[in-house]
Coordinates of C-alpha atoms in Angstrom, one line a residue:
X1 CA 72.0 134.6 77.6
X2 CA 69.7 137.1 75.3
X3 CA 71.1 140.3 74.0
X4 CA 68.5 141.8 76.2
X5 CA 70.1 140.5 79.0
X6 CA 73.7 141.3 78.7
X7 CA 72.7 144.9 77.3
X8 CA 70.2 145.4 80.4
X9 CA 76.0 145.8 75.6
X10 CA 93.7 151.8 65.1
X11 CA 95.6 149.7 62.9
X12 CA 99.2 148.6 64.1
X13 CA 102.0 150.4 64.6
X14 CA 101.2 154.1 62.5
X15 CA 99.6 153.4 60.5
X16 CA 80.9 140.0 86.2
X17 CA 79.2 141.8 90.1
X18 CA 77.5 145.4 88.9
X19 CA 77.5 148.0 91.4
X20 CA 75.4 151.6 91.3
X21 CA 76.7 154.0 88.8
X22 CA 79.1 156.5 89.9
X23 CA 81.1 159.6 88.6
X24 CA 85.0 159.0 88.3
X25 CA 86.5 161.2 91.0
X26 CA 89.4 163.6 88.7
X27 CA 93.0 163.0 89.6
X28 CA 95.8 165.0 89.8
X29 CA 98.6 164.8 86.8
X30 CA 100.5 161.2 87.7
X31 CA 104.3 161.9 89.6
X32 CA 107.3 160.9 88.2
X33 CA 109.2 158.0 87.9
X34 CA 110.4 158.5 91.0
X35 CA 106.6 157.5 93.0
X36 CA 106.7 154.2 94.1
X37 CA 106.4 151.3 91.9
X38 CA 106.7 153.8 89.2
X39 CA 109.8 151.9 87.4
X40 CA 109.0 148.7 88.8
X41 CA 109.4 145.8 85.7
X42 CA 109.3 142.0 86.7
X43 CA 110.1 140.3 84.2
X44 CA 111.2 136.7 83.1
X45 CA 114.0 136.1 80.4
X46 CA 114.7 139.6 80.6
X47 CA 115.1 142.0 77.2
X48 CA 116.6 145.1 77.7
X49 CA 114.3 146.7 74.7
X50 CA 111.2 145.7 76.3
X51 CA 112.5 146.5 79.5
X52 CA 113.3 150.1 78.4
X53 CA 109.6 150.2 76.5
X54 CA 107.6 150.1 80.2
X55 CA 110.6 151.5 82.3
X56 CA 109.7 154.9 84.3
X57 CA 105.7 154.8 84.4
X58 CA 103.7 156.5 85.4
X59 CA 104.3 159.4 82.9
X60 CA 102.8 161.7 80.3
X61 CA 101.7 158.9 78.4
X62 CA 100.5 156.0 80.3
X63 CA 100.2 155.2 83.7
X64 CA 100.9 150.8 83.8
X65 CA 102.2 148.8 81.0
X66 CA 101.3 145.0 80.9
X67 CA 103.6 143.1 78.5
X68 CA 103.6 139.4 77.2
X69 CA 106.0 137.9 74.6
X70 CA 106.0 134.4 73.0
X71 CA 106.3 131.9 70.7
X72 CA 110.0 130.0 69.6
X73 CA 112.2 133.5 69.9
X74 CA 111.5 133.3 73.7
X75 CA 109.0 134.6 76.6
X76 CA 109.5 137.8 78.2
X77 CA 106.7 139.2 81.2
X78 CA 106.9 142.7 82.1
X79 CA 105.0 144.9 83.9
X80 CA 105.5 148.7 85.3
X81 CA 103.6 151.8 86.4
X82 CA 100.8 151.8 88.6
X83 CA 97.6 150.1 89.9
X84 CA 96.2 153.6 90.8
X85 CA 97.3 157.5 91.1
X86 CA 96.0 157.9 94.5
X87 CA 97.6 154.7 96.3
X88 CA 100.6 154.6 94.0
X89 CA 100.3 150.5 94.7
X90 CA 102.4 148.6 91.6
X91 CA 100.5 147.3 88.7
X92 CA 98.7 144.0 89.1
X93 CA 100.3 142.0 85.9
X94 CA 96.9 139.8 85.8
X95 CA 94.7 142.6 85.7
X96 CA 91.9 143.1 84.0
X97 CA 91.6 145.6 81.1
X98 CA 89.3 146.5 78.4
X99 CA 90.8 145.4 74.9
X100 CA 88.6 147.5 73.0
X101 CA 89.0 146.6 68.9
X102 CA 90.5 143.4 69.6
X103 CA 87.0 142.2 70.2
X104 CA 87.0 142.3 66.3
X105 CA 89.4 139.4 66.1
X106 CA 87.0 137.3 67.9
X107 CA 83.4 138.2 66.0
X108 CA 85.5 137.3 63.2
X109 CA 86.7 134.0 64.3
X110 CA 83.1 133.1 65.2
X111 CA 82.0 134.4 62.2
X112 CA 84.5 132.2 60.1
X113 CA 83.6 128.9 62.0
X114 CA 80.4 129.8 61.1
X115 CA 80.6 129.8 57.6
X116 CA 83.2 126.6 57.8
X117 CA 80.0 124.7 58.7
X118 CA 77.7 125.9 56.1
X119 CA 76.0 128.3 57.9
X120 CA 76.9 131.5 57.0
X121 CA 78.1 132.6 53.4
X122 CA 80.8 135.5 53.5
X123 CA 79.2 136.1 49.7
X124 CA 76.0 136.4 50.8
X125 CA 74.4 139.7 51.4
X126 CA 74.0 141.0 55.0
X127 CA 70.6 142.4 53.8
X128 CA 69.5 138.8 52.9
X129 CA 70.2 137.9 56.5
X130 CA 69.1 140.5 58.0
X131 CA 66.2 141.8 55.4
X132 CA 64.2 144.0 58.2
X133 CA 67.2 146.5 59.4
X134 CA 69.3 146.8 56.2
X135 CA 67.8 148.8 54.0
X136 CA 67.7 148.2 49.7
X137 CA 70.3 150.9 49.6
X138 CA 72.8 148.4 51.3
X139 CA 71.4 145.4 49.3
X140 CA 75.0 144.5 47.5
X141 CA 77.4 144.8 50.9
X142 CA 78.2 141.1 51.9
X143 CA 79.4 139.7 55.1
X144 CA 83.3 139.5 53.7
X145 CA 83.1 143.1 53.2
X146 CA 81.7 144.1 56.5
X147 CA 84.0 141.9 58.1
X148 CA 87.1 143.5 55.8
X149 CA 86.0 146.9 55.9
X150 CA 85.1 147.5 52.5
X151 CA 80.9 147.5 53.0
X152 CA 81.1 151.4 52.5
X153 CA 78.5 152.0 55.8
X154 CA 79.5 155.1 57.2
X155 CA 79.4 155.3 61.2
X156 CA 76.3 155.7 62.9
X157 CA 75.8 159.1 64.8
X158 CA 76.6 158.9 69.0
X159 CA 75.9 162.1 71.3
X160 CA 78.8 164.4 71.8
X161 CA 82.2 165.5 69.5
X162 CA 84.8 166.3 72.9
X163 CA 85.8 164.2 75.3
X164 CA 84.4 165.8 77.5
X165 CA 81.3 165.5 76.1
X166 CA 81.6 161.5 75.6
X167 CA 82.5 161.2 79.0
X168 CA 79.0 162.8 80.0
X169 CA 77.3 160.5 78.2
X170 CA 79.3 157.3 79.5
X171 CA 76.2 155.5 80.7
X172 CA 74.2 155.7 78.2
X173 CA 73.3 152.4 76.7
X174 CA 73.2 151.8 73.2
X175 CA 71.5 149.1 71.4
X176 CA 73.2 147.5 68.2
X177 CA 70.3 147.7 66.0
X178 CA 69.7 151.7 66.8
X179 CA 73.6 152.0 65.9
X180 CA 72.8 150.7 62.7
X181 CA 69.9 152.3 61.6
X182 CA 71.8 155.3 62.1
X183 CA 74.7 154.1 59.9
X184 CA 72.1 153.2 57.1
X185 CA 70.1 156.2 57.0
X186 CA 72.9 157.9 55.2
X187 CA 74.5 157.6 51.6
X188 CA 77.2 154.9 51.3
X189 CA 80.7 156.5 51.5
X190 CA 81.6 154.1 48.3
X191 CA 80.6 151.8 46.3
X192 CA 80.7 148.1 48.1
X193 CA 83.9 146.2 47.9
X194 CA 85.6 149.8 45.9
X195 CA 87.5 150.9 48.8
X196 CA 88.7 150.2 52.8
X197 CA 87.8 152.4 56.1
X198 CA 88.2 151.3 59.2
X199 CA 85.1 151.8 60.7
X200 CA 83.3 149.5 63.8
X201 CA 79.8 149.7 62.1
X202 CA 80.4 146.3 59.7
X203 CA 81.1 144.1 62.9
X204 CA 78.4 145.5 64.8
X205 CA 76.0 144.4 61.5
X206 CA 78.1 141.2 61.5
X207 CA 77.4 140.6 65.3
X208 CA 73.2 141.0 64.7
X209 CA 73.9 138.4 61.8
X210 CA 75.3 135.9 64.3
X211 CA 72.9 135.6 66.5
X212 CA 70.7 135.4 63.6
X213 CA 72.1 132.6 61.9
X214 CA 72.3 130.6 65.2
X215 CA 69.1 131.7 67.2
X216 CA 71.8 132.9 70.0
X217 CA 72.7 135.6 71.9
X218 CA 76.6 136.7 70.2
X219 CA 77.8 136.6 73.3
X220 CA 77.3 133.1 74.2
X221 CA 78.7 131.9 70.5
X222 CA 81.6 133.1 71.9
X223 CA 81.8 131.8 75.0
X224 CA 80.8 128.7 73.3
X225 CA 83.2 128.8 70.6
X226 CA 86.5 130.5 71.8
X227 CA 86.4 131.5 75.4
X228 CA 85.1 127.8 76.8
X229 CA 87.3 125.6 74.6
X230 CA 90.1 127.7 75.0
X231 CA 90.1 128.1 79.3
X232 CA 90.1 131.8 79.1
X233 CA 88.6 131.8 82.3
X234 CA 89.8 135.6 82.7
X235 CA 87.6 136.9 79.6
X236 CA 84.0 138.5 79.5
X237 CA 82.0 140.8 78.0
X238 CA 80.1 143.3 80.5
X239 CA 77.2 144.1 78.9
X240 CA 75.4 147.2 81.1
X241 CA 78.1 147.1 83.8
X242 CA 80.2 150.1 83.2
X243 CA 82.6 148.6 85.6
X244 CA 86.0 145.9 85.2
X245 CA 84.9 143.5 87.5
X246 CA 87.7 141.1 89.2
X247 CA 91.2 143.1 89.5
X248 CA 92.1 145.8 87.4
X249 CA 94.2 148.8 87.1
X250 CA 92.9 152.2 86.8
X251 CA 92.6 153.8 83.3
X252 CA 92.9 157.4 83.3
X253 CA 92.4 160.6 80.3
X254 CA 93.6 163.9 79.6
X255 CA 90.2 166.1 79.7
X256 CA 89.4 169.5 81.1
X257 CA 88.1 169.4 84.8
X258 CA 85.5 170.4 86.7
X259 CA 87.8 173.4 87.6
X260 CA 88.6 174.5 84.5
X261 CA 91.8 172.8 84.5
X262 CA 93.4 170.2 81.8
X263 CA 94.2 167.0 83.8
X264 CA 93.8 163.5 84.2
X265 CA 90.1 161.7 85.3
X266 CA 89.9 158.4 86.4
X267 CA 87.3 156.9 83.7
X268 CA 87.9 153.0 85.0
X269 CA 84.2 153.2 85.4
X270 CA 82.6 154.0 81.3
X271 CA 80.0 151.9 79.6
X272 CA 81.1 149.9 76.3
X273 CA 77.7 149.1 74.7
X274 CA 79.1 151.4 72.1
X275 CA 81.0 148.3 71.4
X276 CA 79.2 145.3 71.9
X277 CA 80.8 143.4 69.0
X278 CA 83.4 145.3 67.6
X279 CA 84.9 146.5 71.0
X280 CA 83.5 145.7 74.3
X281 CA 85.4 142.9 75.7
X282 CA 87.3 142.5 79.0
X283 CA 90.4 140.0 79.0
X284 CA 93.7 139.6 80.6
X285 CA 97.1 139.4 78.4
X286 CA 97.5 135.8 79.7
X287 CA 93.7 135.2 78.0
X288 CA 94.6 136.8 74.9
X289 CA 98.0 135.1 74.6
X290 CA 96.5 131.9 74.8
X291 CA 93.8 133.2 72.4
X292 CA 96.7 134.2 70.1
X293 CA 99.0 131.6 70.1
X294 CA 95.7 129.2 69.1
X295 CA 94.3 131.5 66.4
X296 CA 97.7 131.8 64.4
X297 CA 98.1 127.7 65.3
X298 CA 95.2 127.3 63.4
X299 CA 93.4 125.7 66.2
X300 CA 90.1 128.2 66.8
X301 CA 89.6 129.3 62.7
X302 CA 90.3 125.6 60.9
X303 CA 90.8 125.1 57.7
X304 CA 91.1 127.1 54.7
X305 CA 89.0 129.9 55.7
X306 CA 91.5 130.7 58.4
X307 CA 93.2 132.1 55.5
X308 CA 90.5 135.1 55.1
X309 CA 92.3 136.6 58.0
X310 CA 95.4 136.7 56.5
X311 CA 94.3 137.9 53.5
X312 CA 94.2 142.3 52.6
X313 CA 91.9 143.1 49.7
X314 CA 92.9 144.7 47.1
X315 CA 91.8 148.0 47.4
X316 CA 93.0 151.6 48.8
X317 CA 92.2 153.0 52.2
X318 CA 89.1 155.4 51.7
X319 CA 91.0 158.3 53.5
X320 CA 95.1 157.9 53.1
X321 CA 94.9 156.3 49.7
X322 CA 97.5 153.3 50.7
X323 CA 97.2 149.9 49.8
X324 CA 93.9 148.2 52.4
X325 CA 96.1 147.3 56.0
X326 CA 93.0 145.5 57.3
X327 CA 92.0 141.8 57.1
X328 CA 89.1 139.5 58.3
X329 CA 89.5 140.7 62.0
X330 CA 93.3 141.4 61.3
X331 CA 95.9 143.7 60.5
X332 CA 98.9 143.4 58.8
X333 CA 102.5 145.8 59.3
X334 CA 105.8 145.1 58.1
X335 CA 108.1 145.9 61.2
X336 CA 111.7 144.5 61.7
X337 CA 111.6 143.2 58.3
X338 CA 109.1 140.9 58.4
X339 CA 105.0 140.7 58.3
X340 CA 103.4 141.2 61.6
X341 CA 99.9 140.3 61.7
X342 CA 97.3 141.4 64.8
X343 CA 94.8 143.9 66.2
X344 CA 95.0 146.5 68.7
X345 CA 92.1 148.3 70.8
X346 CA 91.3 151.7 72.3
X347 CA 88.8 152.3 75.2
X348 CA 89.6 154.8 77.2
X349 CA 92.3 154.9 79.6
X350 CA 93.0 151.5 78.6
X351 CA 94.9 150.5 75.0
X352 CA 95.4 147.0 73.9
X353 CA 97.0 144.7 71.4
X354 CA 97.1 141.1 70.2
X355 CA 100.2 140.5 67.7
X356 CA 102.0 137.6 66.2
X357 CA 104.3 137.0 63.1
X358 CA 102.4 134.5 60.8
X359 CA 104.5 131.6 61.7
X360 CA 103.8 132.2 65.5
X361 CA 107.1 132.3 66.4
X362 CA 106.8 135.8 68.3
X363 CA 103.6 137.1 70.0
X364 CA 102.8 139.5 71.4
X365 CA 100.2 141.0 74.1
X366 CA 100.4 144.1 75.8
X367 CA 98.1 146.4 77.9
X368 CA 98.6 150.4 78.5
X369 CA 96.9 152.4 80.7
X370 CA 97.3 155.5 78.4
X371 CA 96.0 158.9 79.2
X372 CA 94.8 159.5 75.6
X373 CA 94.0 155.7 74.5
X374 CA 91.8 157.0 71.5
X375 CA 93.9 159.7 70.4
X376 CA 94.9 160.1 66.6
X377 CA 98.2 158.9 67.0
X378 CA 99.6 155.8 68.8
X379 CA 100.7 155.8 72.3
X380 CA 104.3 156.4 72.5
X381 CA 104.7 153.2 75.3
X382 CA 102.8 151.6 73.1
X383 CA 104.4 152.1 69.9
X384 CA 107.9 151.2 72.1
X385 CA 106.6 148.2 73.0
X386 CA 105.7 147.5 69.2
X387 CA 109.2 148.4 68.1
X388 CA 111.3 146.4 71.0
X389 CA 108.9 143.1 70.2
X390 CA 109.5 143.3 66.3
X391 CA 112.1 146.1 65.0
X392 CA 111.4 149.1 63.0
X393 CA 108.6 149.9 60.2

């Protein structure tokens, strides 16, 4: 499949059928926990902390909560809140959702196996790969730093500063190499390899050197590489289709209305070529538990080189100043103690996360339907969920 095709495509804790295009009807706030299905949790191997974490959705926060827990320390399936605000039916626990960022974790793992066989160089420069959209200005950032967050690209300009005004826009389709054009016009915010900022521009230039290095569309090296071997069946990317196909709950955002009002839309229905590489995908938290439990086995990145995603440079973070949080495609906290290593993903109405303890011996998956998924903090039933998987900060 060619790019043309498909496109016609926060740290942890603190710290396929297309159908016409069509404009999100606004719903009213959600009810209380007292709507049906609003508290309803099934759940296997129960834990009470967990449990708590999802109880009593839909609320201010989130309207479903789709939990997974693994490894050696035991399983745990939860799920609570609601499939939509107007039927009030229970969450479907195998829905669909958007992941958003954790889309990183797998351009990275491609781009790791990549460079396992000798055909990609993380110390080679991106510009040598791609010598006709990366300007001279850009000629030292490599692909380890884009892929780390240390290239120093700033972010490429999109239409719109409100939500509001984002949501107008929802359909319009962006193309990877306009996105970084856009990044490259402007001065570097430091010096390659100085400093760290989160920013989704690097994998989007690491997604255009993919399909470079193998002649491919990105999109089907993964498929290839991860999703095929690894049965997840349940996983896609949508390209042009703004909508989830296949079951899904509803993912809904604070905004003002048409009236005037502040209240929640439905925005289920939102284009992610935005995305593409660093943040478009659609999975399921059974497909990205199976995806996690083989990338910390060592069984998708092989190898030494899986070690690059366990690795933090040594630098600061560009804006806070701490020591770098981000990896190769992961992120590192220390909750409950212990090193907790994953990635989580905002699109909105939907927030996601992949997380594991190095060892493997507790992951963790989890979907929210939050009404502010790209706000500046983290979602409260998320950040619960965080806590009652692996203790405190």
């Amino acid at each position: 499949m060619s790019r043309t095709a498909s496109l016609s495509a926060a740290a942890l804790l603190v710290g396929l059928v297309a159908g016409p295009s069509v404009h999100p009807a606004a719903a009213s706030a959600p009810p209380g926990p007292t709507a049906p299905a609003a508290a309803q949790i099934s759940a296997r191997h129960q834990d009470s902390g967990l449990a708590a974490a999802i109880a009593g959705l839909p609320d201010a926060d989130a309207t479903a909560a789709l939990v997974r827990v693994g490894g050696r320390e035991g399983v745990w399936r939860g799920s609570s809140g609601v499939h939509d605000l107007r039927s009030h039916r229970p969450a479907d626990p195998d829905a669909r959702f958007r992941a958003g960022s954790v889309t990183k974790v797998f351009t990275a793992a491609v781009a790791l196996q990549l460079a396992a066989e000798g055909e990609l160089d993380l110390d080679r420069s991106a510009r040598s790969y791609l010598p006709d959209l990366i300007p001279a200005s850009y000629g030292d950032v490599t692909v380890r730093q884009l892929l780390n967050h240390t290239h120093g690209i700033p972010a490429p300009d999109f239409p719109g500063t409100t939500v509001e005004e984002w949501y107008a826009n929802r359909f319009q389709v962006h193309v990877p190499e306009d996105m970084v054009r856009s990044a490259t016009s402007k001065k570097p915010e430091f010096g390659p390899g100085k400093r760290q900022h989160y920013l989704n521009i690097g994998y989007t230039i690491a997604g255009l050197i993919i399909e470079r290095v193998t002649r491919d569309s990105y999109e089907d090296q993964v498929a290839r590489r991860v999703l095929g071997p690894l049965g997840l069946c349940d996983t896609y990317f949508p390209g042009t289709n703004p909508r989830i196909t296949g079951p899904h709950n509803h993912g809904y955002q604070r905004m003002r209305l048409d009236d005037g009002t502040t209240g929640l839309r439905d925005v289920t229905v939102w284009g992610t070529t935005d995305g593409w590489a660093t943040g478009d995908i659609v999975s399921t938290t059974a497909d990205l538990e199976r995806f996690t439990q083989a990338l910390f086995a060592g069984r998708v990145v092989r190898g030494p080189l899986l070690e690059e995603m366990f690795t933090l440079p040594e630098v600061t973070d560009f804006k806070s100043g701490e020591p770098a949080a981000y990896s190769v495609g992961l992120s590192m906290k220390v909750l409950g103690g212990r090193e907790v290593w994953g990635k989580t993903g905002g699109r909105w109405g939907y927030n996601a996360a992949i997380a594991s303890t190095r060892n493997g011996s507790r992951t963790l998956v989890y979907s929210v339907n939050s009404t502010d998924a790209k706000g500046q903090d983290m979602n409260k039933v998320a950040e619960n969920i965080m806590v009652a998987a692996y203790g405190m900060p």
